Coordinates of C-alpha atoms in Angstrom, one line a residue:
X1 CA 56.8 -33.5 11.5
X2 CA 57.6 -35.7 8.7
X3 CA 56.8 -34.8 5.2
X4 CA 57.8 -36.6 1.7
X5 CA 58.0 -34.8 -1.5
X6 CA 57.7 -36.8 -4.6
X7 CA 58.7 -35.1 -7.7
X8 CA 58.0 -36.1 -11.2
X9 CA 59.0 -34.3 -14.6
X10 CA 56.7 -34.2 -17.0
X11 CA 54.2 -31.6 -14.9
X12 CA 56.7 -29.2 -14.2
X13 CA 56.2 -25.3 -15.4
X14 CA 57.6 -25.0 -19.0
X15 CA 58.5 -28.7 -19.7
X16 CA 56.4 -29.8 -22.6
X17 CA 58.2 -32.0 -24.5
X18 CA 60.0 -35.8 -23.7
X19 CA 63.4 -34.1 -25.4
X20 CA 63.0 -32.0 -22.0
X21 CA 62.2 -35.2 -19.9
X22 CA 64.6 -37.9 -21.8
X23 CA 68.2 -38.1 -20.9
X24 CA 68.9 -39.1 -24.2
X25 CA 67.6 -35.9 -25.5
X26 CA 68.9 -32.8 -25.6
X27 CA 67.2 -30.5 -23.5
X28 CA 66.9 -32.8 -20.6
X29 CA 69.8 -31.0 -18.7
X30 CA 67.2 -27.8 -18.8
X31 CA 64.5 -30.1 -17.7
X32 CA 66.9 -31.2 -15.0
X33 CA 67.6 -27.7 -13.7
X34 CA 63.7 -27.0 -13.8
X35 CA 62.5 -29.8 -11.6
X36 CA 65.0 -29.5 -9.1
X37 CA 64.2 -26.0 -8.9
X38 CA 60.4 -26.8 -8.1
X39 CA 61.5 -29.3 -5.8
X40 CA 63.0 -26.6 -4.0
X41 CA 60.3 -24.3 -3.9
X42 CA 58.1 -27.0 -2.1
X43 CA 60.8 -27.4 0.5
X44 CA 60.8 -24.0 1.1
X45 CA 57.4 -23.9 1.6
X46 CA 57.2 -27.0 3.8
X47 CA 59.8 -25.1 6.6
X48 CA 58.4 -22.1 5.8
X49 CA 55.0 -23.6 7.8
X50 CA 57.7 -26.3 10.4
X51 CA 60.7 -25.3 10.2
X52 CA 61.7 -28.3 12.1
X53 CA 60.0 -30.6 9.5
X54 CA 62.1 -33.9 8.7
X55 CA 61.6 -33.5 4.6
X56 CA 62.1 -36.5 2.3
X57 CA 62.3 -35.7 -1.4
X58 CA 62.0 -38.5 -3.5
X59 CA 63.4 -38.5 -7.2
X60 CA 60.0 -39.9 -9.2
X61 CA 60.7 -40.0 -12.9
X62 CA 62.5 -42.3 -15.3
X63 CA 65.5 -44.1 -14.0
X64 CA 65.0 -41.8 -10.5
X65 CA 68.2 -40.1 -11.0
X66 CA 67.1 -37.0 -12.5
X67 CA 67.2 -34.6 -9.8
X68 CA 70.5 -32.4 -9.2
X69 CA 71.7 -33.1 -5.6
X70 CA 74.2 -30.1 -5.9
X71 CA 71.3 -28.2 -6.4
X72 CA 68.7 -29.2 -4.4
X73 CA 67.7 -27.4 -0.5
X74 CA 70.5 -28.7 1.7
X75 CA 67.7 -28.9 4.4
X76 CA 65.8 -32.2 2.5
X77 CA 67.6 -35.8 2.0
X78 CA 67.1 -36.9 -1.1
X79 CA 65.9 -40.6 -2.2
X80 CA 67.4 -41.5 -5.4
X81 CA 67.8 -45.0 -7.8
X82 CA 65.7 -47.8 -8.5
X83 CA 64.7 -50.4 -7.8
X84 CA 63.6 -49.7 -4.2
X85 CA 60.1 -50.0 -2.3
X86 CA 57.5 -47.6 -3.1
X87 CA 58.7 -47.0 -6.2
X88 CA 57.9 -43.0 -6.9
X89 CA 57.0 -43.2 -3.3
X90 CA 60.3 -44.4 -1.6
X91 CA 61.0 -43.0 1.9
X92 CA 57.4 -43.2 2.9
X93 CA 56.0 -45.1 6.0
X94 CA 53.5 -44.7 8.8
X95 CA 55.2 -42.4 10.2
X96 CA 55.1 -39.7 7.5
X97 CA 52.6 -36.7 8.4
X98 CA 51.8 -35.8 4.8
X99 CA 52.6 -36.4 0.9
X100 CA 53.3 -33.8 -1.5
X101 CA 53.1 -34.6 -4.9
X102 CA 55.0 -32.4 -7.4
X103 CA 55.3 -31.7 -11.2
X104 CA 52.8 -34.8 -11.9
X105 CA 50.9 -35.2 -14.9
X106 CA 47.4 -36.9 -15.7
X107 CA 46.6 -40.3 -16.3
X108 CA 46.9 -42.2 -20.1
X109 CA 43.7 -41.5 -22.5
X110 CA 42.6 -38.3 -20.3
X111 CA 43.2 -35.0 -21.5
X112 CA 44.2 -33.1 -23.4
X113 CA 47.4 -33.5 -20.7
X114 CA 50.9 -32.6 -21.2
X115 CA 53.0 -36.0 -21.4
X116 CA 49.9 -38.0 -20.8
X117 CA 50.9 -41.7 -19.6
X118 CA 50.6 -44.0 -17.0
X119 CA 53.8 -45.2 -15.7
X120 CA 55.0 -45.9 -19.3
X121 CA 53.5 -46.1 -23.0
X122 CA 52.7 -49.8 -22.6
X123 CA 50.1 -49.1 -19.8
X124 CA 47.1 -48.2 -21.4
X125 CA 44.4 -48.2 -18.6
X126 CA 44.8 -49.3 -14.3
X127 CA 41.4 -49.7 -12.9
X128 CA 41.0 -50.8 -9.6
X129 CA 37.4 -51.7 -7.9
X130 CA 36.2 -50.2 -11.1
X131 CA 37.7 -46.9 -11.3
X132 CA 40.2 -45.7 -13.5
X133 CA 43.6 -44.7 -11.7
X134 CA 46.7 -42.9 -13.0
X135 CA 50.1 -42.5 -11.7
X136 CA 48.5 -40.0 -9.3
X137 CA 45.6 -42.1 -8.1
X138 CA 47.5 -45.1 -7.8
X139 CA 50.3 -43.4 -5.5
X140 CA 47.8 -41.3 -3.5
X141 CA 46.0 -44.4 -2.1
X142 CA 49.3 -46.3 -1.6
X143 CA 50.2 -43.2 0.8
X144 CA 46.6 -44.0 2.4
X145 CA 46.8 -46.9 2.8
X146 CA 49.8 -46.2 5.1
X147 CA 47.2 -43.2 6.6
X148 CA 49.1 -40.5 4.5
X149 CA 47.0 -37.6 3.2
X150 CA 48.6 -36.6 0.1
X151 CA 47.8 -32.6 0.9
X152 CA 49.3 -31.0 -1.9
X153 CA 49.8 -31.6 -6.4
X154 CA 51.8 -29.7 -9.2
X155 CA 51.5 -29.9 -12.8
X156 CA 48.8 -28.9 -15.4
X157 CA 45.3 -28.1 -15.3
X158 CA 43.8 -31.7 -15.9
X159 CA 46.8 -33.4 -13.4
X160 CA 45.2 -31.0 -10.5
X161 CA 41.2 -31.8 -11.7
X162 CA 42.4 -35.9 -11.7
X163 CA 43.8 -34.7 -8.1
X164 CA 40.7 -33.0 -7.0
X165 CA 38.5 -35.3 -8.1
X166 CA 40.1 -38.0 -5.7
X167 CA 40.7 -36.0 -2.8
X168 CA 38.6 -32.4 -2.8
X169 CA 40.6 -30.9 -0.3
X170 CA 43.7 -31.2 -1.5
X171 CA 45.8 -28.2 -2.6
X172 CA 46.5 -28.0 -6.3
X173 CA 48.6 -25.5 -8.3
X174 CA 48.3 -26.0 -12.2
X175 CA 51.4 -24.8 -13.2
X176 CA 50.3 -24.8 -17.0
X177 CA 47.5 -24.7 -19.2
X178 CA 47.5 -27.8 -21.2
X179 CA 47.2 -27.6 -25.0
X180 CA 47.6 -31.1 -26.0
X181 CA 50.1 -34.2 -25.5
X182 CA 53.0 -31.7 -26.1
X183 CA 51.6 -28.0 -25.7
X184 CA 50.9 -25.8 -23.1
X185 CA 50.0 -21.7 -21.8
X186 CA 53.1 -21.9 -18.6
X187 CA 53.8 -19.7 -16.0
X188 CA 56.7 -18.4 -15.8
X189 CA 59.4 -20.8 -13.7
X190 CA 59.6 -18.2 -11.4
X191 CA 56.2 -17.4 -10.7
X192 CA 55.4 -21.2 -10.9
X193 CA 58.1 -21.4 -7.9
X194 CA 56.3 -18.4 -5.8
X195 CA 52.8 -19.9 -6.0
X196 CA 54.3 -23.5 -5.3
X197 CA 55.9 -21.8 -2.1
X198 CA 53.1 -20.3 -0.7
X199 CA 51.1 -23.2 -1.3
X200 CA 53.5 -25.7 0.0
X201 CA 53.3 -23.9 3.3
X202 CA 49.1 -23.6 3.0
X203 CA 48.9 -27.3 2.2
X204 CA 51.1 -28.7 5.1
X205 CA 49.3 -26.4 7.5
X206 CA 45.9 -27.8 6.5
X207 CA 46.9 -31.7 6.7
X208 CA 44.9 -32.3 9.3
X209 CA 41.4 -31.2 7.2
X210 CA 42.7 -33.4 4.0
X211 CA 41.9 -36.7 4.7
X212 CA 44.1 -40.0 3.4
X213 CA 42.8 -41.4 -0.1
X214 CA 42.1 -45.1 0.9
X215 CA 40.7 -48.1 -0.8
X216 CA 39.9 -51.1 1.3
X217 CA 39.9 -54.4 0.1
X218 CA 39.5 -57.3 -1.6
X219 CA 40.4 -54.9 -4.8
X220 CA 39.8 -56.4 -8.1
X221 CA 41.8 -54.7 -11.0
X222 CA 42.3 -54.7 -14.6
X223 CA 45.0 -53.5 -16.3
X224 CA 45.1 -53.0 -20.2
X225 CA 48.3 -53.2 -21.8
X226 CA 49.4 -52.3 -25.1
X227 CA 51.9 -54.9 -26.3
X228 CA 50.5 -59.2 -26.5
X229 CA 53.8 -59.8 -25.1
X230 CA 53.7 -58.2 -22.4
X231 CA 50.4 -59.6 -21.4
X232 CA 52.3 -63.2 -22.0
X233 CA 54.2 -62.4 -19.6
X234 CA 51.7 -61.0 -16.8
X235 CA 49.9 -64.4 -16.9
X236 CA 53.3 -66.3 -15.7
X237 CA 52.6 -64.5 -12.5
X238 CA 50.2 -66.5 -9.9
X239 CA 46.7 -64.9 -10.2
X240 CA 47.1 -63.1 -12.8
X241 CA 44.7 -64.0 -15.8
X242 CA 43.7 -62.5 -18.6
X243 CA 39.7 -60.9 -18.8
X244 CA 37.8 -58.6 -20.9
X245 CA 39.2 -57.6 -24.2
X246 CA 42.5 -59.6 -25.6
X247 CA 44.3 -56.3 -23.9
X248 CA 43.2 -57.1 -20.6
X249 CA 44.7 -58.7 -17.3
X250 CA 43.2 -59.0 -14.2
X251 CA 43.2 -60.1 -10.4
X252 CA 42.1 -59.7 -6.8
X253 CA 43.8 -58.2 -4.4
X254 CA 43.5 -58.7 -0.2
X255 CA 44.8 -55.2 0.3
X256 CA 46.0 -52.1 -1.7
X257 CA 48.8 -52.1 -0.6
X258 CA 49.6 -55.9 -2.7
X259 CA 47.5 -54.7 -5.2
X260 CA 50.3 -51.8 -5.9
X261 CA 53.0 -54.0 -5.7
X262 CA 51.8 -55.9 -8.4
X263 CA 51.1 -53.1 -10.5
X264 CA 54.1 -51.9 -10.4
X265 CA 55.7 -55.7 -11.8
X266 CA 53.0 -55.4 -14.7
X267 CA 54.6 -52.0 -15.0
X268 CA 58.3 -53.1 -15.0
X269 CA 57.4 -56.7 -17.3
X270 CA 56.2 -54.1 -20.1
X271 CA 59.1 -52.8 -20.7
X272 CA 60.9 -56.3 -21.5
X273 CA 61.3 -57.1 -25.4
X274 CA 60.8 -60.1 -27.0
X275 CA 63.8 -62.1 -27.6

């Protein structure tokens, strides 16, 4: 069995603040030490139900170099740095049983949420065929597209109700109780760890009744960005346009799977400055 693990940072137990998700901050080291010990709870879990599993964990947050390799479970290979394919979801392929999607948070404007964003402050809105997607919808159908369940999501209460709204059957543990944008009731890390364990284990055992998230196309999207530049720039690229409200960009897709791609340049133009 083949299994990738896809960590972000800002939907881990007690992280509730960017100075705890920024390196330029100063409690990111603590932040650090936090996610890679959730990582390793999930890999625990995932041998504890195979333990002959081949496990991918795949560094998902900010430059992707956040996670602390001396640290993490000897028994996964880590996928770190950017850029590389797939973005958060590097290392996956057709060949992967299962997705597991760890310390995510929810989508920008929903809420409250703890760190609420999608992919970074300049994205304000990603809806594709008409429904809006965050950072967790819009990986969850790129690992169905490849006919990858995603079986199993970390991180606070609205993350895991965005999760479970997309995929009913998927195993969610809500690590905290969000407050607002940078508030939260937390477990503690430890029992955060124990539940994410057991679940691990739960959710790989179940793959097979948690079916792929997939959206078949043509796709049209809109995405609404915050900054006039960057929607300059997102109309240099071929079909791109702009639509809607003076915020909005949009285009058809054939696939998802070109459709993500592109996101994820929209994504990486906004955070270009004007000259």
């Amino acid at each position: 069995m083949k299994l990738l693990i896809s960590v972000d940072m800002e939907g881990i137990s007690g992280i509730v603040h960017s100075s705890e998700t920024n390196p330029e901050r100063y409690d990111y080291q603590r932040g650090r030490e936090l996610m890679t010990a959730e990582a390793n709870a999930v890999v625990a879990g995932v041998l504890d139900a195979d333990p002959t599993a081949e496990v991918l964990v795949a560094d998902a947050h900010g430059t992707f170099r956040n996670l602390l390799p001396e640290q993490l479970d000897r028994r996964a290979r880590l996928v770190r740095g950017k850029p590389r394919a797939l973005n958060m979801l590097a290392g996956l392929d057709e060949e992967t049983d299962a997705a597991l999607f760890v310390g995510y948070h929810v989508r920008a404007g929903e809420g409250p949420g703890v760190l609420a964003h999608t992919m970074n402050g300049e994205i304000l809105d990603v809806r594709v065929a008409g429904r809006s997607l965050g950072e967790i919808g819009l990986n969850a159908a790129m690992a169905g597209h490849l006919g990858v369940p995603v079986v199993l999501l970390s991180g606070d209460d609205a993350a895991c109700a965005e999760m479970n709204d997309l995929v009913p059957a998927a195993v969610t543990v809500a690590v905290k109780e969000a407050l607002g944008m940078a508030a939260a009731v937390t477990l503690h890390p430890e029992e955060a760890r124990d539940r994410l364990r057991r679940a691990a284990a739960d959710a790989v055992s179940r793959r097979a009744e948690i079916p792929p998230l997939a959206l078949t196309g043509p796709l049209d999207v809109e995405v609404d960005l915050a900054s006039p530049h960057t929607i300059d720039l997102a109309t240099l690229v071929p079909g791109v346009s702009r639509a809607g409200g003076a915020r909005t960009v949009a285009f058809t897709s054939p696939d998802y799977a070109t459709a993500y791609r592109l996101i994820l340049l929209l994504a990486q133009l906004a955070t270009i400055k004007p000259a």
